[in-house]
Structure formats: structure tokens, C-alpha cells
CSV table of C-alpha atoms in Angstrom, one decimal:
chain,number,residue,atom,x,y,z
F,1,UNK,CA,5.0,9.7,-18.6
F,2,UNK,CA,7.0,9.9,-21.4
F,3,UNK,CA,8.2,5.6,-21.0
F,4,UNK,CA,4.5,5.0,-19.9
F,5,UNK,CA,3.0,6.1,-23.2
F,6,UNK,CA,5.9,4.5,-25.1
F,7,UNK,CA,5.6,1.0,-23.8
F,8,UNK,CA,1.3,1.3,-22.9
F,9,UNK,CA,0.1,3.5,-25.9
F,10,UNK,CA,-3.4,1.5,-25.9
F,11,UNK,CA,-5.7,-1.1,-23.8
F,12,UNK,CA,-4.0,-3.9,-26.1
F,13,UNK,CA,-0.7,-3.3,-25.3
F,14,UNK,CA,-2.1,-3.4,-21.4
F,15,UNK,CA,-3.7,-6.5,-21.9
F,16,UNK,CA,-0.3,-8.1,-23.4
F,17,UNK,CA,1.6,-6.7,-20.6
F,18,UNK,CA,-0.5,-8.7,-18.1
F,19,UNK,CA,-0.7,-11.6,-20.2
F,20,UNK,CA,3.6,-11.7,-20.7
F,21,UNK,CA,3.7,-11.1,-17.2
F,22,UNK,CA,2.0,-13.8,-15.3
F,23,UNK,CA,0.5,-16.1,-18.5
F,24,UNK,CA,2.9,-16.3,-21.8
F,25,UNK,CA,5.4,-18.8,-20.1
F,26,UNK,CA,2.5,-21.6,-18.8
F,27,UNK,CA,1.4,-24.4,-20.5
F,28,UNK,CA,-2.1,-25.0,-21.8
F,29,UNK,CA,-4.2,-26.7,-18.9
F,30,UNK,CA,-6.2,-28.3,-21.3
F,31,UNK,CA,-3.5,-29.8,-23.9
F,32,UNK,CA,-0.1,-28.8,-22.1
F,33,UNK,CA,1.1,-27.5,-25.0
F,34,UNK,CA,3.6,-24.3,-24.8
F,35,UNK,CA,3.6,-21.4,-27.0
F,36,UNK,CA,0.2,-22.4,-28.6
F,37,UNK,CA,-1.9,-19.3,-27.1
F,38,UNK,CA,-3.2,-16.6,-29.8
F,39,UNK,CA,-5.0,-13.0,-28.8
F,40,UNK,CA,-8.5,-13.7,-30.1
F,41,UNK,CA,-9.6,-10.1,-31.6
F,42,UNK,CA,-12.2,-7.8,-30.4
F,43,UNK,CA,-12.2,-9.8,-27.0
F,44,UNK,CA,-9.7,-9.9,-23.8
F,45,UNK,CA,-8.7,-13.8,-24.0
F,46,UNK,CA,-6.4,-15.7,-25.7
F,47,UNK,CA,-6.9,-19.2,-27.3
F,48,UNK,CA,-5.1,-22.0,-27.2
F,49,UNK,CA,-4.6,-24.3,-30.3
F,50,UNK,CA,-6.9,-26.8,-28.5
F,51,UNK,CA,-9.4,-24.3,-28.6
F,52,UNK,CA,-8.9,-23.7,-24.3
F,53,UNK,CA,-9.9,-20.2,-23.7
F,54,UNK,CA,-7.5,-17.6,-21.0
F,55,UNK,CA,-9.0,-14.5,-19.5
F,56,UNK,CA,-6.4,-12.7,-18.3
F,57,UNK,CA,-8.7,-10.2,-16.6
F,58,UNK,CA,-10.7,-12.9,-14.7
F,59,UNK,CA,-10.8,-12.5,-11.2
F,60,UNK,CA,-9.4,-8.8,-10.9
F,61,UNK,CA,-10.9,-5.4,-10.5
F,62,UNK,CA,-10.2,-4.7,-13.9
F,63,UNK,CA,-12.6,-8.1,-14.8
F,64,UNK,CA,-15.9,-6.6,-16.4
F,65,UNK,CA,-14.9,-3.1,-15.7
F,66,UNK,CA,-16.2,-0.8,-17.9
F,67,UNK,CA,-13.2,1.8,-17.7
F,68,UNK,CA,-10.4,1.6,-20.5
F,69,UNK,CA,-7.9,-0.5,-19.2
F,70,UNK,CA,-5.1,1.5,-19.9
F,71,UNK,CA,-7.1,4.0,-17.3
F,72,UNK,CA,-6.4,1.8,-14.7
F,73,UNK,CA,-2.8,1.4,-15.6
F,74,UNK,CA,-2.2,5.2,-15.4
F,75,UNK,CA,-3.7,5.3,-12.0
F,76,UNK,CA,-1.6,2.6,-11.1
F,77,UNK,CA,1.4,4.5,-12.6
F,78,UNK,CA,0.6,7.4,-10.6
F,79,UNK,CA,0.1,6.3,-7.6
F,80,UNK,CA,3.4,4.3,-7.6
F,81,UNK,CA,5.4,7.4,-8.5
F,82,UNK,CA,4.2,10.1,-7.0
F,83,UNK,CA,6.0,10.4,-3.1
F,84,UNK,CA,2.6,11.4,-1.8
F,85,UNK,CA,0.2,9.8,-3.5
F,86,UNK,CA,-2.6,11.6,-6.4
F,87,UNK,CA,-6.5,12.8,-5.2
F,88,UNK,CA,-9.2,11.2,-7.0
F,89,UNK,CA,-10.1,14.8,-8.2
F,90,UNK,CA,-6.5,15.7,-9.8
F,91,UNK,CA,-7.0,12.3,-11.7
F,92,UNK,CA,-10.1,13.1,-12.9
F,93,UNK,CA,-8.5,16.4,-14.6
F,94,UNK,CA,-6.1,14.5,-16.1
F,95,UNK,CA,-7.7,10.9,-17.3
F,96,UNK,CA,-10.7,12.3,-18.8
F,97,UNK,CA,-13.2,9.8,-16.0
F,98,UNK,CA,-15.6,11.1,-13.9
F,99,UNK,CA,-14.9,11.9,-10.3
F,100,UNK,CA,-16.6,8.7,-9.0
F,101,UNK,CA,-14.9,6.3,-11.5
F,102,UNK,CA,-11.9,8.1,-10.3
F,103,UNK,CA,-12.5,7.3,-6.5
F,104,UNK,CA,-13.4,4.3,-7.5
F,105,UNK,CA,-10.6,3.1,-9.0
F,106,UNK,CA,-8.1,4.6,-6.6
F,107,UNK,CA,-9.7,2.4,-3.8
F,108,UNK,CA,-9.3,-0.7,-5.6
F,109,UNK,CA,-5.7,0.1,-6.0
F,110,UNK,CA,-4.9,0.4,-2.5
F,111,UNK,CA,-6.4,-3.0,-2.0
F,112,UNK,CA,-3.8,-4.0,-3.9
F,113,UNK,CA,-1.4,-2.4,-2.5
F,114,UNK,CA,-1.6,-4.3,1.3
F,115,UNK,CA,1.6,-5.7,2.4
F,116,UNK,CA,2.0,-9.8,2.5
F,117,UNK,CA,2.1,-9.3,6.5
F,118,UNK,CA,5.9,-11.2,6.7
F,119,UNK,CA,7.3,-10.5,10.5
F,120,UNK,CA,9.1,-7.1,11.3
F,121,UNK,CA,13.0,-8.3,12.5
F,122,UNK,CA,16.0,-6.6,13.7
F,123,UNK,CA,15.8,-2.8,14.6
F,124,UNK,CA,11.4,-1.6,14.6
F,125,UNK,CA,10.7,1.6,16.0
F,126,UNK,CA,7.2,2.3,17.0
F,127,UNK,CA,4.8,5.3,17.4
F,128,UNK,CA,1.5,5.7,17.3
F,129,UNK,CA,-0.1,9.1,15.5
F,130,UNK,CA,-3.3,11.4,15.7
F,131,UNK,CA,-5.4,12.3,12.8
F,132,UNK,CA,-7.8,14.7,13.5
F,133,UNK,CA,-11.2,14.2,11.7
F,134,UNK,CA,-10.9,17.8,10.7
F,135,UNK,CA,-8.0,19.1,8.9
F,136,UNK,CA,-7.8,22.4,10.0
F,137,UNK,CA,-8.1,21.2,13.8
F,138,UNK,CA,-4.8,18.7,12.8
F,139,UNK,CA,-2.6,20.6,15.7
F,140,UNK,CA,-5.1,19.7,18.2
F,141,UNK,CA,-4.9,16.0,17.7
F,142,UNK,CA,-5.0,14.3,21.0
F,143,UNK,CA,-5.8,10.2,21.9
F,144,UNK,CA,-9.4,11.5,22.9
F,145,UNK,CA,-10.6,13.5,19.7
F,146,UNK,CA,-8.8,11.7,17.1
F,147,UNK,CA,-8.4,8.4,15.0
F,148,UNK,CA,-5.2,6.3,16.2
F,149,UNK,CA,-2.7,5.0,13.6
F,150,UNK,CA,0.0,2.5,15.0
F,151,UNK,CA,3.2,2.4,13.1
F,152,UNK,CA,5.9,0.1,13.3
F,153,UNK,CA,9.2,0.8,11.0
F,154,UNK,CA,12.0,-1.7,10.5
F,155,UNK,CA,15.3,0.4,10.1
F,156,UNK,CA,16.4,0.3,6.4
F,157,UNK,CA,13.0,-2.4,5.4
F,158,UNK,CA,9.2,-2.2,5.6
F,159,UNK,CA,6.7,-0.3,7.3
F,160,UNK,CA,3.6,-1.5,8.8
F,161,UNK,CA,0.3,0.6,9.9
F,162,UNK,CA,-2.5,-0.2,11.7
F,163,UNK,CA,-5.5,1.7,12.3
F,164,UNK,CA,-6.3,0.9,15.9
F,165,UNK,CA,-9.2,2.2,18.3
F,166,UNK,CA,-6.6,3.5,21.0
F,167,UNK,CA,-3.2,3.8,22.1
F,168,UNK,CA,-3.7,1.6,24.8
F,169,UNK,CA,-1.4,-1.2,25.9
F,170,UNK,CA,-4.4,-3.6,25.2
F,171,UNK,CA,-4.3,-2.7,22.1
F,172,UNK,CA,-0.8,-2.0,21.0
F,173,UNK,CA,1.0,-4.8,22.8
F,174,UNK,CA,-1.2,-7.0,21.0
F,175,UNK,CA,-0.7,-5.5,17.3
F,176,UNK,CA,3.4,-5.8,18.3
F,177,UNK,CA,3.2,-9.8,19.0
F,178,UNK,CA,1.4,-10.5,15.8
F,179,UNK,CA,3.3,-8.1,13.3
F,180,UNK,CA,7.2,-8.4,15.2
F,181,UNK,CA,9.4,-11.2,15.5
F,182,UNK,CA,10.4,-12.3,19.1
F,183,UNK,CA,14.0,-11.4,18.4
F,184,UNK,CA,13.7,-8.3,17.3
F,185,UNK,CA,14.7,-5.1,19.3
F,186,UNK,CA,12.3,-2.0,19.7
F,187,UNK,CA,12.9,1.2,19.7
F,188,UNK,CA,10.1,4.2,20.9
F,189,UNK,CA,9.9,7.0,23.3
F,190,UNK,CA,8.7,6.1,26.9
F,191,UNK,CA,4.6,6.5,26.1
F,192,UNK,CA,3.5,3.9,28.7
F,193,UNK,CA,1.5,1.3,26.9
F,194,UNK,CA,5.5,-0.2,25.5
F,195,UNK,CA,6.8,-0.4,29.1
F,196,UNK,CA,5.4,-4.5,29.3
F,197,UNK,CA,7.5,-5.3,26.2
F,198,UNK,CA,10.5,-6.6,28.3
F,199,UNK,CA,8.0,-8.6,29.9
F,200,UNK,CA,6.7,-9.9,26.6
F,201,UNK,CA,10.2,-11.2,25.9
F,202,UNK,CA,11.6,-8.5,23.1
F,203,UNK,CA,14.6,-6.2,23.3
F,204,UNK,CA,12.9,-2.9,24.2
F,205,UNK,CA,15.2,1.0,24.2
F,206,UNK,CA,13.4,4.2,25.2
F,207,UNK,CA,14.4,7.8,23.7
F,208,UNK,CA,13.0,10.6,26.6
F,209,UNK,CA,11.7,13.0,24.3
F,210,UNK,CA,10.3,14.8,27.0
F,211,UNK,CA,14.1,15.7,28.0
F,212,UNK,CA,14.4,17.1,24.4
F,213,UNK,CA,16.3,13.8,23.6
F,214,UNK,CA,16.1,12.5,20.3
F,215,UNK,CA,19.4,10.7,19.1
F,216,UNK,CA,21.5,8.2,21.9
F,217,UNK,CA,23.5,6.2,19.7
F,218,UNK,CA,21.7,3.7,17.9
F,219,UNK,CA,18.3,4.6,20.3
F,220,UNK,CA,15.8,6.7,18.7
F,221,UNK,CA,12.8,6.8,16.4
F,222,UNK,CA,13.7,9.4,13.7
F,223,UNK,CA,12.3,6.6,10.7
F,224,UNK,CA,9.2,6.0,12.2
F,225,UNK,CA,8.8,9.6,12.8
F,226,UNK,CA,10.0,10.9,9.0
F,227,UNK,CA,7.2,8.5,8.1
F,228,UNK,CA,5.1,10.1,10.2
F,229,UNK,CA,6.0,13.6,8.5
F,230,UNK,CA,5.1,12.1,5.0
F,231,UNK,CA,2.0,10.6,5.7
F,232,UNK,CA,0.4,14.2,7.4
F,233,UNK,CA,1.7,16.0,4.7
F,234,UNK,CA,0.6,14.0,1.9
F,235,UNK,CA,-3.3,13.4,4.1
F,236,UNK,CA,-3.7,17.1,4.8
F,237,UNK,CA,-1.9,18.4,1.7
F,238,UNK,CA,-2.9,15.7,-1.3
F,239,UNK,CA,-6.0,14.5,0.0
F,240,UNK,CA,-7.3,17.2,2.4
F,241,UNK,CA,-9.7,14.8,4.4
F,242,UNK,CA,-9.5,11.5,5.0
F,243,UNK,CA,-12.7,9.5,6.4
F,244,UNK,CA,-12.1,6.9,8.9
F,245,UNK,CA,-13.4,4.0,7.4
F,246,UNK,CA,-10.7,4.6,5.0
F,247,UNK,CA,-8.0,5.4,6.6
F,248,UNK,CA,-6.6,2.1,7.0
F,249,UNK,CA,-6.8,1.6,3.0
F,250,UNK,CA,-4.4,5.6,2.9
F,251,UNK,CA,-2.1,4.1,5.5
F,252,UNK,CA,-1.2,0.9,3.0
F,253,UNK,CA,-0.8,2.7,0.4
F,254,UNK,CA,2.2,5.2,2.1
F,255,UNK,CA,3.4,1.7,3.9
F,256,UNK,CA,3.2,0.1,0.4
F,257,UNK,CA,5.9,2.8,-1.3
F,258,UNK,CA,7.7,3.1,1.8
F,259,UNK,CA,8.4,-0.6,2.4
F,260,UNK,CA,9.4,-0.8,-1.8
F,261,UNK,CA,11.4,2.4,-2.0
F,262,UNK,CA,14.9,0.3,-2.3
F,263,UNK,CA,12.8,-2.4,-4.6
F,264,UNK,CA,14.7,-3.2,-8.0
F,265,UNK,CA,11.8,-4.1,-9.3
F,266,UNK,CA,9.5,-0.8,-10.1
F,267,UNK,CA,6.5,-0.3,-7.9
F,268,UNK,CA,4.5,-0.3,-10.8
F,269,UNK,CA,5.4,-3.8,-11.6
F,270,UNK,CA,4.7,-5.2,-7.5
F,271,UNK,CA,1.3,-3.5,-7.7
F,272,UNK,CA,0.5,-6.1,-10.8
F,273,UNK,CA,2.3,-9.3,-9.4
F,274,UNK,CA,0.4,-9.2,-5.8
F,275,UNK,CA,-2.9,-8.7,-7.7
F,276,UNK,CA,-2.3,-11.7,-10.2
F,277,UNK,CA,0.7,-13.8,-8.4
F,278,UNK,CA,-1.5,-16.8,-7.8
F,279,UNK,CA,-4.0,-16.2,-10.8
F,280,UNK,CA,-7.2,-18.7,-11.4
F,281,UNK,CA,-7.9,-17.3,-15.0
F,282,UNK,CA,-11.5,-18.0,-16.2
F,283,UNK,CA,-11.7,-20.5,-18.6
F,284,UNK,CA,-13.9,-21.8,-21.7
């Protein structure tokens, strides 16, 4: 908190921040001149010495919002460095917003936190888990009274989660082919909806965990399961409920910090470059 207020101490030095980032180093469109952009005051644009006008807020959630920039970059901030994630309610304690501005902006951020859906290689373990709709019910999660999550782990890389309508082989088999390469080798326990993945052409390994086995030399599914571990406990614990037609947007975000835990560039600074990598800034 302490480097956040330090380097983002108001909505200006936000608005800078974005406009180094992605802006400072492109020539005018207009004039193609370099280095000839000015902050106009009292307004969110820069000018050009040509008189071409940049919105560096066009074209994102922040565009037209009426919450203090430097709000959003604290949620932002939060999110990214908190191992299970911040409720709407605890930020609205601590920014000062009200509980639906909150919300609000916390679901825009995990829309920007979706992965760029790049092929799962090498070692993926897969899993599929149970969320019960009501929390205190979570130990009696079962395929019948529950929402499905499929998750699919490379070993030492990303994560990928899909929300799916059941653990079927209909349904998984499919979400496998379109989010694994073809070379790649699986790893899961012997639930019956992976037994057609030979067939499918991948390298498939089973763990028995019925047998109580768990490790078999490189065969098991321990990183798909520790995910598994930190997602509950940060649903039931940080958030208490999640609703269904959500729960794709929770599983992103915990895919999005898994999948950049190793990044050297901070989270914080990933979040920004998916939401303005290709940028169309409004002009004047």
C-alpha cells in the first residue's frame, strides 16, 4: 500500500500511468510528430501540437465512469495481490464507494482479467469440481445438486476453468480438444468421461484415487487439486456465495493469478496491458 500511494497519490498520476504505458511512445496520427502530446487541464486527453486530441480512457470501463479513477486502480491493486481475492463489501469499507459501485467495479475487473486462451502443452492435469449453491451444504456437493467447474492445469504454467453444465464426456472431451494441444500428455484420476482421450489421440495417465493412490512417479493431479483447495477456500471464505451466472467471471480471476504467479511483470501491470494492448483512443 505503502508503493501504491507513493507512485498513484491522485487520479492524475493514474491517468499518466496509462498514458506512459500504452500512449507516450506513439506518434501523432494526425501529424506523426513524436513527443508533441501535452495533458490538457481539467480534462482526461492530451493534445497534440497539431491540435489532435487522445483520450486515454476511451474505450474502457473506466471511459465516462463516474468513480475516481484512482478507485479503480486500488481495486485493481487489490485484487492482484491478495492470494484470494477481496469482497465487494470489504472494499467498500475501505474505498469510501458504495456497495454497488463496489460490485460493480470488481466485475469489470474480472472481465479483464480472462486469459488470451493460448493452447495448454506438455504435462495438464484435469479435474472437474462441485460448488454447491449453498455454502453451508459445500460437503454435499455432488454432479446432481451442484454447478460443475472444469479445470485443466499445465504443470509449472497456466490454469484454465471452465464453467460447464456437467461432467459428462460430451462435455469435457470437447472443452479438452479446444483448450489442449494434441501433444500434450494428461494426467487425472480414472472418472470415466477421460477414458476416450487415447482415442482422441493425446497422451493420457490415470492416478486410482480410489486405491488411496495419489503420487506414481510423475502420475498424479496434486496441481490441479491445490488449485482446487484455493479456489473453495477463497469462494466460501472471501466471498461466502457465489451465484452461478457468475461463477465463470470468480473462476478467471483465481485462473488469472494462478497462470501469472511466476510473471516478472506485476499482476497489476498485465491487468492494464490486456485491457489497453490494442487501444483505438477516441479522437478530436
Amino acid at each position: 500500500m505503502q508503493q501504491f500511494n507513493l507512485k498513484f497519490p491522485t487520479s492524475e498520476h493514474c491517468l499518466d500511468y496509462l498514458w506512459q504505458m500504452h500512449f507516450a511512445s506513439n506518434a501523432c496520427t494526425a501529424c506523426g510528430l513524436y513527443d508533441g502530446f501535452h495533458k490538457l487541464p481539467n480534462r482526461p486527453a492530451y493534445q497534440c501540437e497539431c491540435g489532435n486530441q487522445v483520450y486515454p480512457l476511451a474505450n474502457t470501463p473506466f471511459h465516462k465512469s463516474t468513480t475516481d479513477l484512482r478507485t479503480w486502480f486500488l481495486a485493481i491493486f487489490f485484487m492482484t495481490n491478495t492470494r484470494s481475492g477481496m469482497s465487494a463489501l470489504q472494499f467498500q469499507r475501505i474505498s469510501g464507494v458504495t456497495y454497488k459501485t463496489a460490485w460493480r467495479i470488481f466485475k469489470q475487473v474480472r472481465l479483464m482479467m480472462t486469459d488470451d486462451e493460448s493452447l495448454l502443452n506438455d504435462d495438464v492435469e484435469v479435474d472437474e469440481a462441485y460448488i454447491h449453491p449453498n455454502p453451508q451444504r459445500r460437503s454435499t456437493a455432488k454432479p446432481y445438486n451442484s454447478q460443475v467447474l472444469f479445470g485443466m492445469v499445465e504443470r509449472g504454467g497456466k490454469a484454465r476453468i471452465k464453467h460447464v453444465k456437467s461432467p459428462g464426456v460430451r462435455i469435457l472431451v470437447p472443452e479438452i480438444q479446444k483448450n489442449i494441444e494434441q501433444t500434450a500428455t494428461i494426467y487425472s484420476d480414472e472418472h470415466g468421461s477421460y477414458k476416450l482421450l487415447k482415442r482422441r489421440g493425446y497422451q493420457h495417465e490415470t492416478i486410482n484415487h480410489g486405491r488411496q493412490q495419489y503420487v506414481v512417479g510423475r502420475v498424479h493431479t496434486q496441481n490441479v487439486e491445490n488449485f482446487w483447495s484455493q479456489f473453495k477456500r477463497g469462494i466460501f471464505g472471501v466471498y461466502r456465495h457465489c451465484d452461478k451466472q457468475y461463477l465463470q467471471d470468480y473462476a478467471n480471476e483465481y485462473a488469472f493469478r494462478y497462470s501469472n504467479r511466476k510473471s516478472d511483470t506485476p499482476m497489476f501491470e498485465l491487468v492494464l496491458g490486456k485491457l489497453l494492448n490494442s487501444p483505438t483512443p477516441q479522437t478530436k
